[in-house]
XYZ file of C-alpha atoms in Angstrom:
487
model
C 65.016 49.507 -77.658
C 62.708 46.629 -78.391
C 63.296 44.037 -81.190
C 61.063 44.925 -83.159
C 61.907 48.806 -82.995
C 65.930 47.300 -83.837
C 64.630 45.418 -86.904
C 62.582 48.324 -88.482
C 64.189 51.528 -87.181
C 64.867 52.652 -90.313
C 61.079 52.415 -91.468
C 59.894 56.220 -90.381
C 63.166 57.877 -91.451
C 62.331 57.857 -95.107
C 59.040 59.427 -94.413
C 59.785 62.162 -92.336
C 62.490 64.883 -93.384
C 65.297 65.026 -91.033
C 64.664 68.535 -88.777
C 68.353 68.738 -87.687
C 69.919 69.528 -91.215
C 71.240 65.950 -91.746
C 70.202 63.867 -94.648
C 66.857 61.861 -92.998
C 68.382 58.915 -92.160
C 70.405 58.204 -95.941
C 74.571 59.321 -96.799
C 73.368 61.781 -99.431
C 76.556 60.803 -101.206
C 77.405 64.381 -101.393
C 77.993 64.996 -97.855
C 76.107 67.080 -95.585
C 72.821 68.953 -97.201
C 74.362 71.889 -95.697
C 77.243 71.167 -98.423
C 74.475 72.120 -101.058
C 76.002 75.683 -101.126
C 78.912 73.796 -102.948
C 76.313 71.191 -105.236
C 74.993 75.067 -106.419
C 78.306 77.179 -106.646
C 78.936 76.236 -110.233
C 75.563 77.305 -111.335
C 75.912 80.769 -110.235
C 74.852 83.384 -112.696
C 73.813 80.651 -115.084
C 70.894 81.018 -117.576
C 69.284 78.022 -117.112
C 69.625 75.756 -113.540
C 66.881 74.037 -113.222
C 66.741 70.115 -112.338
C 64.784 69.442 -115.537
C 67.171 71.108 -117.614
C 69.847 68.675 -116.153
C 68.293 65.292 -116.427
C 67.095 66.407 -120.214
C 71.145 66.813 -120.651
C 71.624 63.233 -119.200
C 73.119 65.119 -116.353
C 72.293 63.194 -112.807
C 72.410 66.322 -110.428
C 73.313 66.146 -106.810
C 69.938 66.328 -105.779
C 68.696 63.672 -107.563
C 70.710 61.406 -106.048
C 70.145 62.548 -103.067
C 66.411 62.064 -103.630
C 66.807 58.412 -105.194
C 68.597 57.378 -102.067
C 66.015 58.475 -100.018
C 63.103 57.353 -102.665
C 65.133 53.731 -102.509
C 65.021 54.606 -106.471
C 67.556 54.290 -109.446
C 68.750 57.886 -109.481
C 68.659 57.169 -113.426
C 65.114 56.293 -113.049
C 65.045 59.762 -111.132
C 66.988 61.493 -113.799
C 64.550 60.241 -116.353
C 61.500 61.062 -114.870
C 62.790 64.766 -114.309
C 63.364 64.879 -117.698
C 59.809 64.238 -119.142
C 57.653 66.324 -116.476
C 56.667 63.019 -114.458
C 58.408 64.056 -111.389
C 59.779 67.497 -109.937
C 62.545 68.427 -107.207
C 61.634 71.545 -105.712
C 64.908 72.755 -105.390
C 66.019 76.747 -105.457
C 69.936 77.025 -105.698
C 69.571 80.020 -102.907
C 67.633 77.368 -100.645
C 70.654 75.723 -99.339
C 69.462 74.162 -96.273
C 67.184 72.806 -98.046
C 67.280 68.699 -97.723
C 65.659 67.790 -101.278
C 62.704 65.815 -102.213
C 60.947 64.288 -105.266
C 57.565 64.640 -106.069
C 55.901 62.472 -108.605
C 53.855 59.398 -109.210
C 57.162 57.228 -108.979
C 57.707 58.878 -105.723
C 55.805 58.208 -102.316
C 53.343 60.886 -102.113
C 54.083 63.902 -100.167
C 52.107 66.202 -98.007
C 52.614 70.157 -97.984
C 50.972 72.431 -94.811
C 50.447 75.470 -95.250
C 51.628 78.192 -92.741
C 51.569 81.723 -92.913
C 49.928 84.898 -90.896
C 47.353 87.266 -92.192
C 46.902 90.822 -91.847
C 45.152 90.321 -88.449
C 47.058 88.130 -86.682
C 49.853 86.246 -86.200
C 54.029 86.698 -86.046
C 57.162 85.106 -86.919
C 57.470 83.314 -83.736
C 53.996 81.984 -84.081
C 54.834 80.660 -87.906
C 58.277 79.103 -87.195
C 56.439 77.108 -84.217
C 54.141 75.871 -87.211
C 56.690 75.096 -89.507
C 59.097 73.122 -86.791
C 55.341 71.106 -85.790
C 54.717 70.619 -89.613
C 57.946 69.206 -90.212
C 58.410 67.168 -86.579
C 54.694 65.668 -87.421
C 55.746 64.741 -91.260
C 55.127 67.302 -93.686
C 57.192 67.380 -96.898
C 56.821 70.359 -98.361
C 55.715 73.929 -96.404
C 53.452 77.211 -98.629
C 54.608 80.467 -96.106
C 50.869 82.232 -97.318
C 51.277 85.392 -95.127
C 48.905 87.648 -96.342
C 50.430 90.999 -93.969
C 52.703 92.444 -91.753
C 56.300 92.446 -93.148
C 55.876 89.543 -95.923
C 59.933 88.936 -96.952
C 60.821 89.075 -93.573
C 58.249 86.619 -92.142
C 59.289 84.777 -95.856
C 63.481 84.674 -95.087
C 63.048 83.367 -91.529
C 61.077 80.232 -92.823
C 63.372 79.779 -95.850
C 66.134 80.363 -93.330
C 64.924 77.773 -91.173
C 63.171 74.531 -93.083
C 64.865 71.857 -94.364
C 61.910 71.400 -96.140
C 60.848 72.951 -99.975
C 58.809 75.900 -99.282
C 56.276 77.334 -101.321
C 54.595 80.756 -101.791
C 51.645 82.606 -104.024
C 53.280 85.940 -104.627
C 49.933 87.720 -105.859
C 49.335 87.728 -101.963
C 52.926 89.664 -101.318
C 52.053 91.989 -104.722
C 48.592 92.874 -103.042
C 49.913 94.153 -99.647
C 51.826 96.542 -101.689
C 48.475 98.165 -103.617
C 45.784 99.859 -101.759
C 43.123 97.721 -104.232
C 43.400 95.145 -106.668
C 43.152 97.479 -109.711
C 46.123 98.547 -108.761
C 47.976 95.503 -109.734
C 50.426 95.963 -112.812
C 52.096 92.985 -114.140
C 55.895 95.141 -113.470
C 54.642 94.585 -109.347
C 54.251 90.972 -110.094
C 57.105 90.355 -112.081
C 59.232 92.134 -109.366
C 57.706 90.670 -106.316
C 58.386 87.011 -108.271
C 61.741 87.901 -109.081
C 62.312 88.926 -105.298
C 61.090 85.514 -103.678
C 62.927 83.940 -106.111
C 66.275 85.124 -105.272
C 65.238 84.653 -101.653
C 65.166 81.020 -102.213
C 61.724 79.899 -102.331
C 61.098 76.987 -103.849
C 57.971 76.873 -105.956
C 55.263 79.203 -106.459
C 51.664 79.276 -107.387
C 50.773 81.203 -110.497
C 47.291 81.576 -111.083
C 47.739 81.663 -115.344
C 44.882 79.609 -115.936
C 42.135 82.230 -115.027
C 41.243 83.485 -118.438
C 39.000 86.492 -118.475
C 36.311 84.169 -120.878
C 36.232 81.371 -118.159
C 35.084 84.142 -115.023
C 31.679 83.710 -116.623
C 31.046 80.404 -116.389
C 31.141 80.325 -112.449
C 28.220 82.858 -112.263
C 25.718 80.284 -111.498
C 27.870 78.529 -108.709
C 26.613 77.988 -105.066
C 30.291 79.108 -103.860
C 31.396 81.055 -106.580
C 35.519 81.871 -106.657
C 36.728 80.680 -103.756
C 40.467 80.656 -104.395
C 42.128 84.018 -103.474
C 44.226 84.358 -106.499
C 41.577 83.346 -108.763
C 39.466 86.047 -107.392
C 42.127 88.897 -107.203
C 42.739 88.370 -111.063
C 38.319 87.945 -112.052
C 38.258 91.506 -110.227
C 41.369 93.130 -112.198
C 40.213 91.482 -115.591
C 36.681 93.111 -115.142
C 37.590 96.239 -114.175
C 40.798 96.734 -116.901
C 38.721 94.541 -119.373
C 42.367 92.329 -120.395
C 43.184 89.302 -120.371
C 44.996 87.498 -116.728
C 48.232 89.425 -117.288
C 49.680 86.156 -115.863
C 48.940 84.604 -118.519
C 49.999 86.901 -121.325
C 53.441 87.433 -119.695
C 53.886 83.680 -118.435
C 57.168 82.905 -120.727
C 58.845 86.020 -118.465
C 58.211 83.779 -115.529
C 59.985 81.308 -116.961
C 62.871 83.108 -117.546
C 62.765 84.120 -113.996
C 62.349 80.744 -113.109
C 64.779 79.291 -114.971
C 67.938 81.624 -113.476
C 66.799 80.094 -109.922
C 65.252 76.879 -110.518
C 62.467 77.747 -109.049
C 59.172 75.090 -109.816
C 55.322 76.257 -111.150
C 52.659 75.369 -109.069
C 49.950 76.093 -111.589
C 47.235 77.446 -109.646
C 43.507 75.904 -109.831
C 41.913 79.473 -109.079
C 38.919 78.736 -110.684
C 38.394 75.601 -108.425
C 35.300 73.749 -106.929
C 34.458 75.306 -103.522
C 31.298 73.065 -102.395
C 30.320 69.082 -104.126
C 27.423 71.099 -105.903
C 30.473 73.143 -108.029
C 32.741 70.138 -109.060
C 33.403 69.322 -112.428
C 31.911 72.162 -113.880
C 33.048 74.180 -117.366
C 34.729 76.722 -115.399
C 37.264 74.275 -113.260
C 37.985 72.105 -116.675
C 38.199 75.152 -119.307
C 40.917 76.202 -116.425
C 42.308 72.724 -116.568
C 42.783 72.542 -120.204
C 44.516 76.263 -120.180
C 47.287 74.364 -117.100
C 48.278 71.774 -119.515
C 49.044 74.342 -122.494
C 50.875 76.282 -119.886
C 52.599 73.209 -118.819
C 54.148 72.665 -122.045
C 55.299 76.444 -122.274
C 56.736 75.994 -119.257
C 58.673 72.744 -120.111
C 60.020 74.481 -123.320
C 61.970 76.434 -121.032
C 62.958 73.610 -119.143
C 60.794 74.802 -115.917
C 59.687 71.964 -113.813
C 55.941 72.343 -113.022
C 53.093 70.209 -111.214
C 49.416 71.299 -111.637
C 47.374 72.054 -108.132
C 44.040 70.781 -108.320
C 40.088 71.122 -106.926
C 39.423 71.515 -103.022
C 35.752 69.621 -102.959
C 35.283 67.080 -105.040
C 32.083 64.618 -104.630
C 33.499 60.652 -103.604
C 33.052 59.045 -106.379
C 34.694 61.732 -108.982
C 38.196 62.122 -106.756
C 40.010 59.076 -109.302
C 38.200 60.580 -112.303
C 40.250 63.956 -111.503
C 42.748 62.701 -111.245
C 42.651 60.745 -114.456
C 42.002 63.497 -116.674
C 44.712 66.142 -114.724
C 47.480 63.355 -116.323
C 45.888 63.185 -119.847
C 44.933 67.298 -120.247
C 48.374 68.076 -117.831
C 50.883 65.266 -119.705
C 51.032 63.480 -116.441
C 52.410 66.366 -114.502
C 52.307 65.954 -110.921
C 49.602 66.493 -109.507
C 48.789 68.243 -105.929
C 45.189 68.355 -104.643
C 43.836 70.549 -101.721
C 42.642 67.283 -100.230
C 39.567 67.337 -101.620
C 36.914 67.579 -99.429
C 33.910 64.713 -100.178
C 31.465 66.068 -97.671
C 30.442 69.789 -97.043
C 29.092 69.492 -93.686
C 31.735 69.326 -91.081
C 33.114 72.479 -90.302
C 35.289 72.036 -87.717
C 36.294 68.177 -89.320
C 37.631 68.693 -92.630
C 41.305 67.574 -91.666
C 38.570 64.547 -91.783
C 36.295 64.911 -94.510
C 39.310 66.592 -96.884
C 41.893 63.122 -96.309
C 39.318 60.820 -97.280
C 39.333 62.740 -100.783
C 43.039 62.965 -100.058
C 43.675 58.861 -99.841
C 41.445 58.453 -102.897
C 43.101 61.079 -104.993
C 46.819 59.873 -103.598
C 45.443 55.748 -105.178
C 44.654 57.635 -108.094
C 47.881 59.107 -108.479
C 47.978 62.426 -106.986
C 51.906 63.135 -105.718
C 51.588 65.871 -103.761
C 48.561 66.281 -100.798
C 47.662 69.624 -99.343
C 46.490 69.369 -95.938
C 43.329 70.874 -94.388
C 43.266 71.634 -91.099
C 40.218 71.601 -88.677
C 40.218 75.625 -88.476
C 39.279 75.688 -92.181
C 36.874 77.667 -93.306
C 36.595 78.790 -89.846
C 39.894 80.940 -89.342
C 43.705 81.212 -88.832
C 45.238 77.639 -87.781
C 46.783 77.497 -84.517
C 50.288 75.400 -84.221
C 47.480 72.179 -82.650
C 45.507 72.580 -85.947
C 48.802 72.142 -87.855
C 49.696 69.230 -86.067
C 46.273 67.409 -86.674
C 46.431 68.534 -90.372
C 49.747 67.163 -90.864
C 48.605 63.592 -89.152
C 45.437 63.397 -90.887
C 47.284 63.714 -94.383
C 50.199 61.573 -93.772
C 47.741 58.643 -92.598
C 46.120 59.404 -96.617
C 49.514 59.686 -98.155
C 50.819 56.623 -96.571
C 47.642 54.606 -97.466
C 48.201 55.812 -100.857
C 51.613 54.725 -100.744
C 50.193 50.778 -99.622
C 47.388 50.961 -101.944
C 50.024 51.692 -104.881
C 52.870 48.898 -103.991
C 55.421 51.509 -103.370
C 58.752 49.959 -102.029
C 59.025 49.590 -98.256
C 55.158 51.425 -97.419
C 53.488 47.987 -96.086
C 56.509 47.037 -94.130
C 56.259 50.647 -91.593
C 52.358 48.792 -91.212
C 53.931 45.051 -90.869
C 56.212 45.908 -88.076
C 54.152 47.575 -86.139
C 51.283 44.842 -86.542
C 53.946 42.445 -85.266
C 54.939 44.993 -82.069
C 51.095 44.836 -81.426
C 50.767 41.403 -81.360
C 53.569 40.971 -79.088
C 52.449 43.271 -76.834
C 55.902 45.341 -77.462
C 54.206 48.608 -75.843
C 57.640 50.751 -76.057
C 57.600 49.203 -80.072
C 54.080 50.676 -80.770
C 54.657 53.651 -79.717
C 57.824 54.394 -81.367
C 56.570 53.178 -84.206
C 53.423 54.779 -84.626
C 52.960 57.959 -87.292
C 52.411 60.429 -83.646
C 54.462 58.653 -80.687
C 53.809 60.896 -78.485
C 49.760 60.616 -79.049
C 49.849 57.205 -78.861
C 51.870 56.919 -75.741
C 49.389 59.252 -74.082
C 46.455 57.914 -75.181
C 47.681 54.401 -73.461
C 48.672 56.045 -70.174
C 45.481 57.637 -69.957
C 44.249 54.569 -68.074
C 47.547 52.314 -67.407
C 49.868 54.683 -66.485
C 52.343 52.387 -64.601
C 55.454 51.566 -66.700
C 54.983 47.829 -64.869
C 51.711 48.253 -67.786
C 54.372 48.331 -70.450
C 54.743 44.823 -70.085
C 51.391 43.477 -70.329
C 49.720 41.162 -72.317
C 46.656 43.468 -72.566
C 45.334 47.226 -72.828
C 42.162 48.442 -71.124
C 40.021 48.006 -74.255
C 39.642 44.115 -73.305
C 41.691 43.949 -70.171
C 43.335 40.106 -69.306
C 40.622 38.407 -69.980
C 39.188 38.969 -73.150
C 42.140 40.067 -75.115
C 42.013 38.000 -78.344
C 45.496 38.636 -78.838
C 46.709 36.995 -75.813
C 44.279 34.268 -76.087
C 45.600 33.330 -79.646
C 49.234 33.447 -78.311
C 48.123 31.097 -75.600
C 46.456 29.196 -78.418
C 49.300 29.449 -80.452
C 51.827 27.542 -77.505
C 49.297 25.215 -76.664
C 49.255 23.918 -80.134
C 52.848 23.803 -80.591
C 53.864 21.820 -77.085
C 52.628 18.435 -78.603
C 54.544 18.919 -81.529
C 57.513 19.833 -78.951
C 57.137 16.929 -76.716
C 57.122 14.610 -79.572
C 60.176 16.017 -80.801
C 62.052 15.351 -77.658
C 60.511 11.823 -77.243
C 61.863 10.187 -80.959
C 64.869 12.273 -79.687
């Protein structure tokens, strides 16, 4: 191991969640995560278990010190921030492999893939393979979106098998059991919630915010409803002519909730699909609705963040941002990158992280990556993987651009491995390892190459690097011969 990989081994643990079941490179102080079936056995049958109910009890739960040790955070400060809505800890007691993790704008800011089949293709096999890549490459958080084929199954094996907080919209599960979406009844909904909760999953998105007056308002958009959810419940609300049943029966999802401690993921389902849709009545009517709902929520003690808008012009990203934490009481946020550009298909891992870094300055806490398949079709386990890169590079420039403890020095010690032409250093410290190792190989393949003072960009002679090293000596040998001669 080179010096410089000694020195700062411990700078990539914190950012990626251990994949083994141990705690990620921290002595949870509670033993092994795998030990969380005994942090949970006293809340058993409880009425209320959720981490905000807890901290609001001055009660500093197992998992939030787990999460300030690996946060480098007070776990009062963790405690505290629980307690007022500023941070959540996705956390169901029946998730107990799960290793946990904090999101919130004290936090470093977290990226979520999502994985899942559809009613076309895909298997289990196929999704576990994406969930071990989303998790090996970085991801913090996993939504299992499977839209057919045997949902709780496909569901149980990923929850059976991530570390990692997973996530789910259970309108999706509800609809596989209807032959049309008029068929929905809020009983189906209610029932399908309470089953994924006792499975173990994490959080869930819950479309409440899609009031039947706000469908209106998106009748002159270029891109119309583009979330799923959103959709599903426009389409039920004309045709039974209610209101977002959602919505009227949200205070029995918190008491669902509540018995697992299982987080909202308030569901933007009325958001921006194209730049020429942002910021329109229709995606801030919805807003305003999330941060009433928020409030409901936290009267039950229900942890909730608020998701927010998928394509989002440059220049407006911070101003989202902004006025999620004023209408939302600085609940976390988590954006669907945005995208800043419409014309890249095939790119937006690309054009969606830009938004992504932006929004993560701001004060976004949770990203959701974009892979290059989207809008184009089903990911495969390579679109995951560039996904997941794309949105750590944004959430760790977030974490630089916001002071957060220990981000610049990951970027410091691997500036110094460059300069020192500690090949073996680079590598193992870069965000993809393996990428970068290839990419150098491509055209110095000899491990002799590992030891020189060049790559094939500049080769020996122009490498600036080398020439200020050489610069660097030369300067310092009259200062050394002096030394030795009043010696």
């Amino acid at each position: 191991m080179s010096a410089n990989l000694r020195e700062c081994s411990h700078l990539k643990l914190h950012e990626l969640p251990a994949t083994d079941g141990s705690p990620a490179g921290h002595d949870n102080g509670h033993g092994d995560p795998h030990s969380r079936e005994e942090w949970v056995r006293d809340r058993i049958g409880g009425q209320n278990v959720t981490q905000m109910h807890y901290a609001r009890r001055g009660i500093v739960s197992p998992e939030m010190t787990y999460v300030a040790q690996r946060e480098q955070l007070d776990p009062e400060l963790i405690r505290s921030e629980v307690a007022c809505g500023r941070m959540i800890i996705p956390a169901n007691m029946h998730h107990t492999r799960l290793e946990p993790i904090a999101i919130g704008i004290e936090a470093r800011c977290k990226i979520n893939a999502n994985i899942g089949n559809s009613s076309v293709t895909s298997d289990i096999g196929s999704e576990l393979q994406k969930l071990q890549l989303a998790i090996r490459y970085g991801a913090h958080t996993a939504m299992d979106l499977s839209t057919g084929g045997n949902i709780p199954e496909i569901r149980q094996a990923i929850i059976d098998n991530s570390p990692v907080p997973i996530g789910t919209v259970p309108i999706y599960e509800a609809m596989a059991k209807v032959e049309c979406i008029e068929e929905l009844s809020i009983d189906l909904l209610l029932e399908t919630i309470a089953a994924q909760a006792e499975q173990g999953v994490d959080y869930m998105t819950i479309h409440a915010g899609v009031l039947r007056e706000y469908v209106p308002l998106t009748a002159n958009r270029v891109t119309g409803i583009v979330s799923r959810g959103g959709a599903i419940l426009a389409q039920w609300m004309k045709h039974h002519k209610k209101q977002n049943m959602l919505y009227d029966h949200f205070d029995e999802i918190c008491e669902i909730f509540k018995k697992h401690d299982v987080c909202f993921s308030l569901g933007d389902g009325l958001r921006p699909g194209s730049l020429a849709d942002a910021n329109d009545d229709a995606q801030f009517r919805e807003l305003d609705t999330l941060g009433e709902l928020t409030l409901r929520a936290w009267e039950h003690d229900v942890q909730v963040m608020i998701e927010g808008p998928g394509h989002v012009p440059m220049h407006l990203v911070a101003m989202n941002v902004e006025r999620e934490m004023e209408v939302c009481h600085e609940a976390p946020f988590y954006v669907l990158g945005p995208l800043v550009t419409d014309v890249a298909p095939g790119y937006d891992h690309i054009t969606s992280a830009i938004g992504a870094a932006i929004a993560g300055q701001a004060g976004a806490s949770l990203l959701c990556y974009v892979t290059p398949k989207e809008h184009l079709g089903l990911p495969d386990a390579d679109d995951v993987r560039q996904g997941v890169i794309a949105y750590r590079i944004a959430a760790h420039a977030a974490d630089v651009a916001r002071g957060r403890q220990g981000a610049r020095d990951w970027d410091d010690a691997l500036s110094r491995a460059r300069f020192q032409f500690d090949w073996n250093g680079q590598f193992e410290l870069a965000m993809d390892p393996e990428g970068a190792r290839a990419m150098h190989d491509e055209t110095l393949p000899d491990e002799t190459h590992k030891g020189a003072r060049y790559c094939s960009m500049c080769g020996p002679k122009f490498c600036s690097m080398r020439l200020t090293t050489d610069l660097r000596a030369a300067a310092a040998e009259p200062a050394e011969e002096l030394a030795a001669s009043s010696g």
